[in-house]
Amino acid sequence: MAHSPEFLKLVNDAKSRIRETDISGFQRMLANGEKPLLIDTREESEWAAGHASGAIHLSKGVIERDIEAKVPDKKTLTVLYCGGGFRSALAADALLKMGYTNVISLDGGWRAWQQSGMPVER
């Protein structure tokens, strides 16, 4: 997908402050016994078409509003994903500003998840 220059500026600015991992890094986390909360930040229609097994859904449009009810402990290890890693980076930046200290954006997002053969739910 081609993104507008201003959107990419926003994403790159957010990425300068957040932590990211790729699918291999996420798999290493699991292999090391870490149990991150996985949050899908895509739109409802994207979620309904398929999502990572075990994920919860808090779209980019509502995550700031609803995160505290779903994840009250701001130290919870949380991995956010979207289609490719841009919206999740913006969401991770917002959560950092809200005081969440252990948030990671999954670079490559849903596309990388599917390509890796990780489990999905439909």
PDB file of C-alpha atoms in Angstrom:
ATOM      1  CA  MET A   1       0.000   0.000   0.000  1.00  0.00           C
ATOM      2  CA  ALA A   2       1.287   3.460  -0.896  1.00  0.00           C
ATOM      3  CA  HIS A   3       1.139   5.835   2.048  1.00  0.00           C
ATOM      4  CA  SER A   4       1.080   9.615   1.914  1.00  0.00           C
ATOM      5  CA  PRO A   5       4.245  11.506   2.833  1.00  0.00           C
ATOM      6  CA  GLU A   6       2.626  13.224   5.832  1.00  0.00           C
ATOM      7  CA  PHE A   7       1.356   9.919   7.222  1.00  0.00           C
ATOM      8  CA  LEU A   8       4.848   8.459   6.858  1.00  0.00           C
ATOM      9  CA  LYS A   9       6.292  11.471   8.706  1.00  0.00           C
ATOM     10  CA  LEU A  10       3.894  10.788  11.586  1.00  0.00           C
ATOM     11  CA  VAL A  11       4.816   7.111  11.629  1.00  0.00           C
ATOM     12  CA  ASN A  12       8.555   7.762  11.497  1.00  0.00           C
ATOM     13  CA  ASP A  13       8.238  10.292  14.309  1.00  0.00           C
ATOM     14  CA  ALA A  14       6.384   7.722  16.432  1.00  0.00           C
ATOM     15  CA  LYS A  15       8.950   5.051  15.574  1.00  0.00           C
ATOM     16  CA  SER A  16      11.701   7.302  16.939  1.00  0.00           C
ATOM     17  CA  ARG A  17      10.186   6.861  20.429  1.00  0.00           C
ATOM     18  CA  ILE A  18       8.741   3.351  20.530  1.00  0.00           C
ATOM     19  CA  ARG A  19      10.096  -0.180  20.728  1.00  0.00           C
ATOM     20  CA  GLU A  20       9.579  -2.472  17.760  1.00  0.00           C
ATOM     21  CA  THR A  21      10.163  -6.126  17.070  1.00  0.00           C
ATOM     22  CA  ASP A  22       9.785  -8.220  13.970  1.00  0.00           C
ATOM     23  CA  ILE A  23       8.073 -11.606  13.824  1.00  0.00           C
ATOM     24  CA  SER A  24      11.345 -13.411  14.641  1.00  0.00           C
ATOM     25  CA  GLY A  25      11.783 -11.272  17.732  1.00  0.00           C
ATOM     26  CA  PHE A  26       8.202 -11.988  18.763  1.00  0.00           C
ATOM     27  CA  GLN A  27       8.793 -15.714  18.308  1.00  0.00           C
ATOM     28  CA  ARG A  28      11.954 -15.443  20.458  1.00  0.00           C
ATOM     29  CA  MET A  29       9.904 -13.749  23.173  1.00  0.00           C
ATOM     30  CA  LEU A  30       7.540 -16.720  23.194  1.00  0.00           C
ATOM     31  CA  ALA A  31      10.416 -19.225  23.136  1.00  0.00           C
ATOM     32  CA  ASN A  32      11.934 -17.445  26.145  1.00  0.00           C
ATOM     33  CA  GLY A  33       8.716 -17.952  28.099  1.00  0.00           C
ATOM     34  CA  GLU A  34       7.453 -14.401  27.811  1.00  0.00           C
ATOM     35  CA  LYS A  35       3.693 -14.083  27.504  1.00  0.00           C
ATOM     36  CA  PRO A  36       2.921 -10.727  25.918  1.00  0.00           C
ATOM     37  CA  LEU A  37      -0.616  -9.492  25.556  1.00  0.00           C
ATOM     38  CA  LEU A  38      -1.216  -9.332  21.809  1.00  0.00           C
ATOM     39  CA  ILE A  39      -3.466  -6.513  20.583  1.00  0.00           C
ATOM     40  CA  ASP A  40      -4.783  -6.188  17.039  1.00  0.00           C
ATOM     41  CA  THR A  41      -5.143  -2.482  16.217  1.00  0.00           C
ATOM     42  CA  ARG A  42      -6.735  -2.975  12.791  1.00  0.00           C
ATOM     43  CA  GLU A  43     -10.297  -2.075  11.843  1.00  0.00           C
ATOM     44  CA  GLU A  44     -13.231  -4.301  12.802  1.00  0.00           C
ATOM     45  CA  SER A  45     -13.609  -5.638   9.241  1.00  0.00           C
ATOM     46  CA  GLU A  46      -9.929  -6.610   9.138  1.00  0.00           C
ATOM     47  CA  TRP A  47     -10.218  -8.358  12.517  1.00  0.00           C
ATOM     48  CA  ALA A  48     -13.325 -10.245  11.397  1.00  0.00           C
ATOM     49  CA  ALA A  49     -11.555 -11.510   8.273  1.00  0.00           C
ATOM     50  CA  GLY A  50      -8.845 -13.133  10.414  1.00  0.00           C
ATOM     51  CA  HIS A  51      -6.511 -12.326  13.260  1.00  0.00           C
ATOM     52  CA  ALA A  52      -3.659 -13.720  15.323  1.00  0.00           C
ATOM     53  CA  SER A  53      -4.689 -16.505  17.671  1.00  0.00           C
ATOM     54  CA  GLY A  54      -4.975 -15.241  21.217  1.00  0.00           C
ATOM     55  CA  ALA A  55      -5.099 -11.570  20.260  1.00  0.00           C
ATOM     56  CA  ILE A  56      -7.636  -9.097  21.573  1.00  0.00           C
ATOM     57  CA  HIS A  57      -9.081  -6.374  19.387  1.00  0.00           C
ATOM     58  CA  LEU A  58      -8.654  -2.677  20.170  1.00  0.00           C
ATOM     59  CA  SER A  59      -8.588  -0.786  16.899  1.00  0.00           C
ATOM     60  CA  LYS A  60      -6.448   2.291  16.407  1.00  0.00           C
ATOM     61  CA  GLY A  61      -9.636   4.324  16.554  1.00  0.00           C
ATOM     62  CA  VAL A  62     -10.546   3.285  20.114  1.00  0.00           C
ATOM     63  CA  ILE A  63      -7.417   1.967  21.800  1.00  0.00           C
ATOM     64  CA  GLU A  64      -6.704   5.172  23.713  1.00  0.00           C
ATOM     65  CA  ARG A  65     -10.292   5.272  24.964  1.00  0.00           C
ATOM     66  CA  ASP A  66     -10.551   1.611  25.963  1.00  0.00           C
ATOM     67  CA  ILE A  67      -7.054   0.442  26.926  1.00  0.00           C
ATOM     68  CA  GLU A  68      -7.265   1.267  30.631  1.00  0.00           C
ATOM     69  CA  ALA A  69     -10.367  -0.899  31.095  1.00  0.00           C
ATOM     70  CA  LYS A  70      -8.815  -3.829  29.195  1.00  0.00           C
ATOM     71  CA  VAL A  71      -5.235  -3.437  30.453  1.00  0.00           C
ATOM     72  CA  PRO A  72      -5.201  -1.632  33.793  1.00  0.00           C
ATOM     73  CA  ASP A  73      -1.590  -2.595  34.620  1.00  0.00           C
ATOM     74  CA  LYS A  74       0.529  -0.151  32.651  1.00  0.00           C
ATOM     75  CA  LYS A  75       3.589  -2.414  33.003  1.00  0.00           C
ATOM     76  CA  THR A  76       1.953  -5.293  31.077  1.00  0.00           C
ATOM     77  CA  LEU A  77       4.149  -6.594  28.277  1.00  0.00           C
ATOM     78  CA  THR A  78       2.028  -5.705  25.243  1.00  0.00           C
ATOM     79  CA  VAL A  79       2.645  -6.273  21.548  1.00  0.00           C
ATOM     80  CA  LEU A  80       0.512  -4.309  19.102  1.00  0.00           C
ATOM     81  CA  TYR A  81       0.040  -5.231  15.467  1.00  0.00           C
ATOM     82  CA  CYS A  82      -1.799  -3.866  12.439  1.00  0.00           C
ATOM     83  CA  GLY A  83      -1.539  -4.681   8.746  1.00  0.00           C
ATOM     84  CA  GLY A  84       2.124  -3.812   8.359  1.00  0.00           C
ATOM     85  CA  GLY A  85       3.363  -1.997  11.448  1.00  0.00           C
ATOM     86  CA  PHE A  86       2.433   1.636  10.854  1.00  0.00           C
ATOM     87  CA  ARG A  87      -0.861   2.016  12.741  1.00  0.00           C
ATOM     88  CA  SER A  88       0.493  -0.127  15.561  1.00  0.00           C
ATOM     89  CA  ALA A  89       3.488   2.222  15.831  1.00  0.00           C
ATOM     90  CA  LEU A  90       1.144   5.196  16.175  1.00  0.00           C
ATOM     91  CA  ALA A  91      -0.924   3.329  18.769  1.00  0.00           C
ATOM     92  CA  ALA A  92       2.210   2.326  20.702  1.00  0.00           C
ATOM     93  CA  ASP A  93       3.308   5.957  20.785  1.00  0.00           C
ATOM     94  CA  ALA A  94      -0.076   7.012  22.152  1.00  0.00           C
ATOM     95  CA  LEU A  95       0.070   4.328  24.855  1.00  0.00           C
ATOM     96  CA  LEU A  96       3.556   5.467  25.861  1.00  0.00           C
ATOM     97  CA  LYS A  97       2.154   8.972  26.297  1.00  0.00           C
ATOM     98  CA  MET A  98      -0.565   7.453  28.495  1.00  0.00           C
ATOM     99  CA  GLY A  99       2.053   5.892  30.785  1.00  0.00           C
ATOM    100  CA  TYR A 100       2.253   2.352  29.387  1.00  0.00           C
ATOM    101  CA  THR A 101       5.876   1.341  29.786  1.00  0.00           C
ATOM    102  CA  ASN A 102       6.184  -2.062  28.132  1.00  0.00           C
ATOM    103  CA  VAL A 103       4.572  -1.632  24.705  1.00  0.00           C
ATOM    104  CA  ILE A 104       6.084  -2.988  21.494  1.00  0.00           C
ATOM    105  CA  SER A 105       4.906  -2.575  17.889  1.00  0.00           C
ATOM    106  CA  LEU A 106       5.168  -5.603  15.608  1.00  0.00           C
ATOM    107  CA  ASP A 107       6.988  -4.476  12.477  1.00  0.00           C
ATOM    108  CA  GLY A 108       5.479  -6.275   9.485  1.00  0.00           C
ATOM    109  CA  GLY A 109       2.199  -6.764  11.336  1.00  0.00           C
ATOM    110  CA  TRP A 110      -0.512  -9.097  10.119  1.00  0.00           C
ATOM    111  CA  ARG A 111       1.241  -9.736   6.809  1.00  0.00           C
ATOM    112  CA  ALA A 112       4.380 -10.958   8.573  1.00  0.00           C
ATOM    113  CA  TRP A 113       2.273 -13.000  11.007  1.00  0.00           C
ATOM    114  CA  GLN A 114       0.573 -14.852   8.179  1.00  0.00           C
ATOM    115  CA  GLN A 115       3.783 -15.359   6.183  1.00  0.00           C
ATOM    116  CA  SER A 116       5.492 -16.852   9.248  1.00  0.00           C
ATOM    117  CA  GLY A 117       2.811 -19.509   9.680  1.00  0.00           C
ATOM    118  CA  MET A 118       1.850 -18.321  13.168  1.00  0.00           C
ATOM    119  CA  PRO A 119      -1.637 -19.496  14.207  1.00  0.00           C
ATOM    120  CA  VAL A 120      -4.670 -17.498  13.074  1.00  0.00           C
ATOM    121  CA  GLU A 121      -8.349 -17.414  13.946  1.00  0.00           C
ATOM    122  CA  ARG A 122     -11.122 -16.693  11.494  1.00  0.00           C
TER     123      ARG A 122
END
